[in-house]
């Protein structure tokens, strides 16, 4: 596949989308922006819902690849998750198929596998303790379930229609980690851009699932499938560890709030209004 140049960024108004709008042009991409929330400072952005098939068709027309971030990014009601994340991702892939787009990078989540306990041991964990990428889905919320669906949808569109996808089980992509759990799953925005660039340019990915994090000393999962795409993370959350640990202490592997990869999504899925 020739290196993509024009890339549709859905969810461009969100937290990750805003970071990627500033970072990805540095890799040579021309971004086409799509979000249901208006982007006041981006007059060319397409303001539309993923349910709007005509708007999606316009959005995908002529792009070389898609980074699909749009959707509800926390737990919500099943009905809202169904519409935005499950039906919305289906509409996105149908638009890609109709327009002949060959590569999608799908923002999956650690919450697709959130019910796996985090691996025990002293950090850094040896390679054979890290959570492999091929563990079964164990969604911790309706939100996580929608990400499991998205990964399966991506697999089907590869097998049936030849559309390649890299499904990125993002950990926590924020400027800084703000909890002890995030020390293990943090992905700096700069590493996020490195990872998306690798996912857009690697050859012959078929459908590849990867974890998305920085090279954290406390990492819980196996980054080898991401590194195999050419991803070379540069950041490590360890510089934030002393302060967070002094304030909150190590995670308690017997506390249901803390013992799973998905953290509090597992035990207290509050229903955020969206
Ligand atoms: P966010 O909530 O800040 O942004 C999501 C964007 O999607 C918003 O701008 C929203 O307006 C848009 N959106 C929601 N429903 C839509 C619809 N029906 N049609 C069009 N646009 C719609 O989320 P964030 O943090 O930027 O995450 C981006 C993606 O990455 C999400 O899919 C999220 O599930 C995933 N992710 C993010 C993680 C993180 O650490 N930020 C961790 C794991 C996954
Ligand atoms: C996610 O999937 C969410 O979108 C993000 O807001 C964080 O909560 C992240 O997971 C996390 O697990 O920290």
Short mmCIF file of C-alpha atoms and ligand atoms in Angstrom, two decimals:
data_model
loop_
_atom_site.label_atom_id
_atom_site.label_comp_id
_atom_site.label_asym_id
_atom_site.label_seq_id
_atom_site.Cartn_x
_atom_site.Cartn_y
_atom_site.Cartn_z
CA UNK A 1 0.00 0.00 0.00
CA UNK A 2 1.45 3.46 -0.87
CA UNK A 3 2.05 5.67 2.18
CA UNK A 4 -1.21 7.47 3.00
CA UNK A 5 -1.23 11.24 2.78
CA UNK A 6 -4.83 12.40 3.20
CA UNK A 7 -6.28 10.95 6.38
CA UNK A 8 -9.80 11.29 7.75
CA UNK A 9 -9.70 11.92 11.50
CA UNK A 10 -13.07 11.18 13.13
CA UNK A 11 -13.57 12.42 16.66
CA UNK A 12 -11.31 15.35 15.79
CA UNK A 13 -12.83 17.59 18.47
CA UNK A 14 -12.12 15.18 21.32
CA UNK A 15 -9.15 14.89 23.65
CA UNK A 16 -7.09 12.51 21.50
CA UNK A 17 -8.32 14.12 18.30
CA UNK A 18 -7.19 17.55 19.45
CA UNK A 19 -3.71 16.19 20.28
CA UNK A 20 -3.50 14.41 16.92
CA UNK A 21 -4.59 17.53 15.02
CA UNK A 22 -1.51 19.27 16.32
CA UNK A 23 0.93 16.32 16.05
CA UNK A 24 0.09 14.32 12.91
CA UNK A 25 0.65 17.10 10.34
CA UNK A 26 4.30 16.94 11.47
CA UNK A 27 4.42 13.47 9.89
CA UNK A 28 3.27 14.87 6.56
CA UNK A 29 -0.43 14.05 6.75
CA UNK A 30 -3.21 16.26 5.51
CA UNK A 31 -6.07 15.72 7.91
CA UNK A 32 -9.73 15.87 7.05
CA UNK A 33 -11.66 16.46 10.26
CA UNK A 34 -15.02 14.96 11.26
CA UNK A 35 -16.93 15.31 14.52
CA UNK A 36 -20.48 15.87 15.70
CA UNK A 37 -19.12 18.70 17.85
CA UNK A 38 -18.30 21.83 15.86
CA UNK A 39 -14.65 22.81 15.45
CA UNK A 40 -14.96 26.59 15.40
CA UNK A 41 -11.34 27.20 14.37
CA UNK A 42 -11.43 24.63 11.53
CA UNK A 43 -13.80 25.92 8.82
CA UNK A 44 -13.21 22.88 6.58
CA UNK A 45 -14.16 20.37 9.29
CA UNK A 46 -17.22 18.24 8.65
CA UNK A 47 -19.70 18.62 11.50
CA UNK A 48 -21.91 15.54 11.43
CA UNK A 49 -23.02 12.50 13.36
CA UNK A 50 -21.70 9.04 12.47
CA UNK A 51 -25.34 8.14 11.80
CA UNK A 52 -25.35 10.53 8.82
CA UNK A 53 -24.35 8.20 5.99
CA UNK A 54 -24.32 10.94 3.35
CA UNK A 55 -21.95 13.07 5.42
CA UNK A 56 -19.72 10.06 6.03
CA UNK A 57 -19.58 9.35 2.29
CA UNK A 58 -18.43 12.91 1.67
CA UNK A 59 -15.92 12.59 4.49
CA UNK A 60 -14.26 9.42 3.16
CA UNK A 61 -14.25 10.47 -0.49
CA UNK A 62 -10.66 10.52 -1.76
CA UNK A 63 -8.93 9.86 1.56
CA UNK A 64 -6.06 7.37 1.73
CA UNK A 65 -6.83 6.14 5.24
CA UNK A 66 -9.01 6.76 8.29
CA UNK A 67 -8.22 7.17 11.97
CA UNK A 68 -11.52 6.40 13.68
CA UNK A 69 -11.69 8.04 17.11
CA UNK A 70 -15.31 9.24 17.14
CA UNK A 71 -17.72 7.76 19.63
CA UNK A 72 -18.65 7.73 23.27
CA UNK A 73 -15.39 7.29 25.17
CA UNK A 74 -16.70 6.27 28.61
CA UNK A 75 -19.48 4.07 29.94
CA UNK A 76 -23.01 5.16 29.04
CA UNK A 77 -26.40 3.57 28.47
CA UNK A 78 -26.52 0.61 26.13
CA UNK A 79 -28.81 2.54 23.76
CA UNK A 80 -26.35 5.42 23.41
CA UNK A 81 -23.36 3.10 23.03
CA UNK A 82 -25.28 1.10 20.42
CA UNK A 83 -25.98 4.16 18.30
CA UNK A 84 -22.65 5.99 18.52
CA UNK A 85 -20.09 3.19 18.85
CA UNK A 86 -21.64 0.05 17.38
CA UNK A 87 -23.86 1.42 14.61
CA UNK A 88 -21.52 4.40 14.12
CA UNK A 89 -18.49 2.18 13.51
CA UNK A 90 -20.52 0.02 11.13
CA UNK A 91 -21.55 3.12 9.14
CA UNK A 92 -17.91 4.22 9.02
CA UNK A 93 -16.74 0.88 7.60
CA UNK A 94 -19.57 0.81 5.08
CA UNK A 95 -18.60 4.27 3.88
CA UNK A 96 -14.96 3.11 3.65
CA UNK A 97 -15.97 0.05 1.65
CA UNK A 98 -18.13 2.04 -0.75
CA UNK A 99 -15.35 4.59 -1.32
CA UNK A 100 -12.56 2.01 -1.65
CA UNK A 101 -10.55 3.18 1.38
CA UNK A 102 -7.99 0.46 2.16
CA UNK A 103 -6.75 1.25 5.70
CA UNK A 104 -8.44 2.11 9.00
CA UNK A 105 -6.85 2.71 12.39
CA UNK A 106 -9.53 1.93 14.96
CA UNK A 107 -9.42 3.37 18.47
CA UNK A 108 -10.23 0.29 20.50
CA UNK A 109 -9.66 0.35 24.25
CA UNK A 110 -8.13 -1.55 27.14
CA UNK A 111 -11.76 -1.91 28.27
CA UNK A 112 -12.33 -4.56 25.56
CA UNK A 113 -10.20 -6.77 27.81
CA UNK A 114 -10.82 -4.91 31.08
CA UNK A 115 -11.84 -7.94 33.14
CA UNK A 116 -8.39 -9.51 32.88
CA UNK A 117 -6.56 -9.09 36.20
CA UNK A 118 -3.41 -7.06 35.80
CA UNK A 119 -0.31 -9.27 35.82
CA UNK A 120 1.32 -9.73 39.24
CA UNK A 121 5.02 -9.20 39.87
CA UNK A 122 7.74 -6.65 40.38
CA UNK A 123 8.29 -3.99 37.72
CA UNK A 124 9.46 -4.18 35.08
CA UNK A 125 7.58 -7.42 34.48
CA UNK A 126 9.44 -10.12 32.57
CA UNK A 127 8.20 -10.63 29.01
CA UNK A 128 6.44 -13.90 29.87
CA UNK A 129 4.22 -12.13 32.45
CA UNK A 130 2.95 -9.44 30.11
CA UNK A 131 -0.66 -9.65 28.94
CA UNK A 132 -0.60 -11.02 25.39
CA UNK A 133 -2.59 -9.32 22.66
CA UNK A 134 -4.49 -12.52 21.82
CA UNK A 135 -6.23 -12.92 25.18
CA UNK A 136 -10.00 -13.38 24.86
CA UNK A 137 -12.19 -10.32 24.95
CA UNK A 138 -13.41 -9.61 28.48
CA UNK A 139 -15.26 -6.29 28.16
CA UNK A 140 -15.86 -4.52 31.45
CA UNK A 141 -18.72 -2.22 30.33
CA UNK A 142 -21.13 -1.67 27.43
CA UNK A 143 -18.41 0.72 26.28
CA UNK A 144 -15.80 -2.07 26.33
CA UNK A 145 -18.28 -4.35 24.59
CA UNK A 146 -18.56 -1.84 21.75
CA UNK A 147 -14.77 -1.91 21.36
CA UNK A 148 -14.83 -5.74 21.24
CA UNK A 149 -17.47 -5.41 18.52
CA UNK A 150 -15.34 -2.87 16.65
CA UNK A 151 -12.37 -5.26 16.64
CA UNK A 152 -14.56 -8.07 15.29
CA UNK A 153 -16.09 -5.74 12.71
CA UNK A 154 -12.58 -4.81 11.58
CA UNK A 155 -11.67 -8.50 11.26
CA UNK A 156 -14.78 -9.14 9.16
CA UNK A 157 -14.12 -6.18 6.84
CA UNK A 158 -10.59 -7.51 6.30
CA UNK A 159 -11.71 -11.08 5.64
CA UNK A 160 -14.71 -10.15 3.50
CA UNK A 161 -13.73 -6.86 1.85
CA UNK A 162 -9.93 -6.59 2.13
CA UNK A 163 -10.00 -3.40 4.22
CA UNK A 164 -6.98 -3.42 6.53
CA UNK A 165 -7.29 -2.25 10.13
CA UNK A 166 -4.96 -1.74 13.04
CA UNK A 167 -7.10 -1.93 16.18
CA UNK A 168 -5.33 -0.03 18.93
CA UNK A 169 -6.35 -0.96 22.47
CA UNK A 170 -5.45 2.44 23.85
CA UNK A 171 -4.55 2.57 27.52
CA UNK A 172 -4.83 6.16 28.81
CA UNK A 173 -3.85 8.85 26.31
CA UNK A 174 -3.62 12.10 28.24
CA UNK A 175 -0.84 14.65 28.72
CA UNK A 176 0.08 13.06 32.08
CA UNK A 177 -0.89 9.94 34.04
CA UNK A 178 -3.18 10.89 36.93
CA UNK A 179 -3.50 7.56 38.78
CA UNK A 180 -1.28 4.64 39.79
CA UNK A 181 -3.10 2.42 37.28
CA UNK A 182 -2.30 4.88 34.52
CA UNK A 183 1.41 4.49 35.25
CA UNK A 184 1.08 1.06 33.60
CA UNK A 185 -1.16 1.96 30.64
CA UNK A 186 -0.29 5.59 29.87
CA UNK A 187 0.35 6.59 26.29
CA UNK A 188 1.82 10.05 25.91
CA UNK A 189 0.25 12.06 23.08
CA UNK A 190 3.64 12.13 21.31
CA UNK A 191 3.83 8.33 21.46
CA UNK A 192 0.20 8.22 20.33
CA UNK A 193 1.19 10.11 17.19
CA UNK A 194 4.17 7.76 16.68
CA UNK A 195 1.86 4.80 17.04
CA UNK A 196 -0.80 6.13 14.66
CA UNK A 197 1.92 6.92 12.12
CA UNK A 198 3.24 3.35 12.38
CA UNK A 199 -0.30 1.95 12.06
CA UNK A 200 -0.92 4.06 8.94
CA UNK A 201 2.32 3.16 7.17
CA UNK A 202 3.17 -0.45 8.08
CA UNK A 203 2.79 -2.89 5.18
CA UNK A 204 0.38 -5.80 5.06
CA UNK A 205 -1.29 -5.42 8.44
CA UNK A 206 -4.47 -7.34 7.54
CA UNK A 207 -6.28 -6.93 10.84
CA UNK A 208 -3.71 -6.42 13.57
CA UNK A 209 -4.58 -5.80 17.22
CA UNK A 210 -2.07 -3.89 19.32
CA UNK A 211 -1.92 -2.33 22.76
CA UNK A 212 -1.37 1.40 22.82
CA UNK A 213 0.95 2.69 25.52
CA UNK A 214 4.29 4.31 26.04
CA UNK A 215 7.37 2.29 27.03
CA UNK A 216 6.33 2.43 30.68
CA UNK A 217 8.57 0.75 33.26
CA UNK A 218 5.33 -0.54 34.82
CA UNK A 219 3.75 -1.70 31.57
CA UNK A 220 1.25 -4.59 31.93
CA UNK A 221 0.98 -5.69 28.34
CA UNK A 222 2.97 -6.96 25.43
CA UNK A 223 3.85 -4.19 22.99
CA UNK A 224 5.56 -6.53 20.52
CA UNK A 225 2.73 -6.48 17.94
CA UNK A 226 2.87 -2.68 18.02
CA UNK A 227 6.66 -2.65 17.73
CA UNK A 228 6.37 -5.05 14.78
CA UNK A 229 4.54 -2.28 12.90
CA UNK A 230 7.52 0.03 13.44
CA UNK A 231 6.29 1.73 16.63
CA UNK A 232 9.16 2.90 18.81
CA UNK A 233 7.74 4.54 21.95
CA UNK A 234 9.95 7.20 23.49
CA UNK A 235 8.18 8.03 26.75
CA UNK A 236 7.94 6.32 30.15
CA UNK A 237 5.45 7.24 32.89
CA UNK A 238 8.05 6.45 35.56
CA UNK A 239 8.93 10.12 35.97
CA UNK A 240 5.44 10.61 37.44
CA UNK A 241 5.59 7.52 39.68
CA UNK A 242 7.12 8.89 42.88
CA UNK A 243 4.48 11.60 43.35
CA UNK A 244 1.51 9.37 42.50
CA UNK A 245 2.74 6.51 44.70
CA UNK A 246 3.49 8.81 47.63
CA UNK A 247 -0.05 10.15 47.42
CA UNK A 248 -1.96 6.92 46.73
CA UNK A 249 0.28 3.87 47.33
CA UNK A 250 0.63 0.77 45.16
CA UNK A 251 -2.46 -0.87 43.66
CA UNK A 252 -4.08 -3.50 45.89
CA UNK A 253 -4.52 -6.74 43.88
CA UNK A 254 -7.26 -7.87 46.31
CA UNK A 255 -9.37 -4.71 45.93
CA UNK A 256 -12.03 -5.20 43.20
CA UNK A 257 -11.69 -1.51 42.34
CA UNK A 258 -8.01 -1.97 41.56
CA UNK A 259 -7.38 -5.62 40.67
CA UNK A 260 -8.40 -5.59 37.01
CA UNK A 261 -6.89 -4.04 33.93
CA UNK A 262 -10.03 -1.94 33.46
CA UNK A 263 -9.77 -0.42 36.94
CA UNK A 264 -12.98 1.13 38.22
CA UNK A 265 -14.80 0.54 34.94
CA UNK A 266 -15.18 -3.03 36.24
CA UNK A 267 -16.83 -2.33 39.55
CA UNK A 268 -18.41 1.07 39.35
CA UNK A 269 -19.54 1.82 35.86
CA UNK A 270 -21.24 5.13 36.47
CA UNK A 271 -23.56 6.31 33.74
CA UNK A 272 -22.13 9.58 32.51
CA UNK A 273 -24.58 11.84 30.72
CA UNK A 274 -23.71 12.27 27.04
P1 LIG B 1 -13.48 12.14 23.57
O1 LIG B 1 -14.78 11.79 24.22
O2 LIG B 1 -12.70 13.28 24.10
O3 LIG B 1 -13.74 12.42 22.01
C1 LIG B 1 -14.65 11.66 21.25
C2 LIG B 1 -15.16 12.55 20.14
O4 LIG B 1 -16.10 11.80 19.38
C3 LIG B 1 -15.88 13.79 20.67
O5 LIG B 1 -15.33 14.97 20.11
C4 LIG B 1 -17.32 13.59 20.26
O6 LIG B 1 -17.99 14.80 19.90
C5 LIG B 1 -17.18 12.66 19.06
N1 LIG B 1 -18.39 11.86 18.87
C6 LIG B 1 -19.06 11.15 19.80
N2 LIG B 1 -20.13 10.56 19.24
C7 LIG B 1 -20.12 10.90 17.93
C8 LIG B 1 -20.97 10.61 16.86
N3 LIG B 1 -22.06 9.84 17.01
N4 LIG B 1 -20.69 11.12 15.64
C9 LIG B 1 -19.60 11.93 15.48
N5 LIG B 1 -18.74 12.24 16.46
C10 LIG B 1 -19.01 11.72 17.69
O7 LIG B 1 -12.60 10.81 23.55
P2 LIG B 1 -11.03 10.68 23.45
O8 LIG B 1 -10.47 10.56 24.80
O9 LIG B 1 -10.50 11.69 22.53
O10 LIG B 1 -10.92 9.24 22.76
C11 LIG B 1 -10.91 9.10 21.36
C12 LIG B 1 -11.19 7.64 21.02
O11 LIG B 1 -10.20 6.82 21.60
C13 LIG B 1 -12.53 7.14 21.53
O12 LIG B 1 -13.06 6.22 20.58
C14 LIG B 1 -12.17 6.41 22.80
O13 LIG B 1 -13.09 5.38 23.09
C15 LIG B 1 -10.80 5.85 22.44
N6 LIG B 1 -9.96 5.66 23.62
C16 LIG B 1 -9.47 6.75 24.28
C17 LIG B 1 -8.67 6.57 25.39
C18 LIG B 1 -8.02 7.72 26.08
O14 LIG B 1 -7.21 7.48 26.95
N7 LIG B 1 -8.32 8.97 25.76
C19 LIG B 1 -8.39 5.22 25.92
C20 LIG B 1 -8.97 4.15 25.14
C21 LIG B 1 -9.72 4.38 24.04
C1 LIG B 2 -10.79 4.65 27.91
O1 LIG B 2 -11.16 3.81 27.08
C2 LIG B 2 -11.39 6.00 27.97
O2 LIG B 2 -11.80 6.47 26.71
C3 LIG B 2 -10.46 7.01 28.60
O3 LIG B 2 -11.21 8.19 28.90
C4 LIG B 2 -9.83 6.47 29.89
O4 LIG B 2 -10.81 6.28 30.85
C5 LIG B 2 -9.11 5.17 29.57
O5 LIG B 2 -9.92 4.25 28.88
C6 LIG B 2 -8.59 4.45 30.83
O6 LIG B 2 -8.81 3.26 30.98
O7 LIG B 2 -7.91 5.10 31.61
#
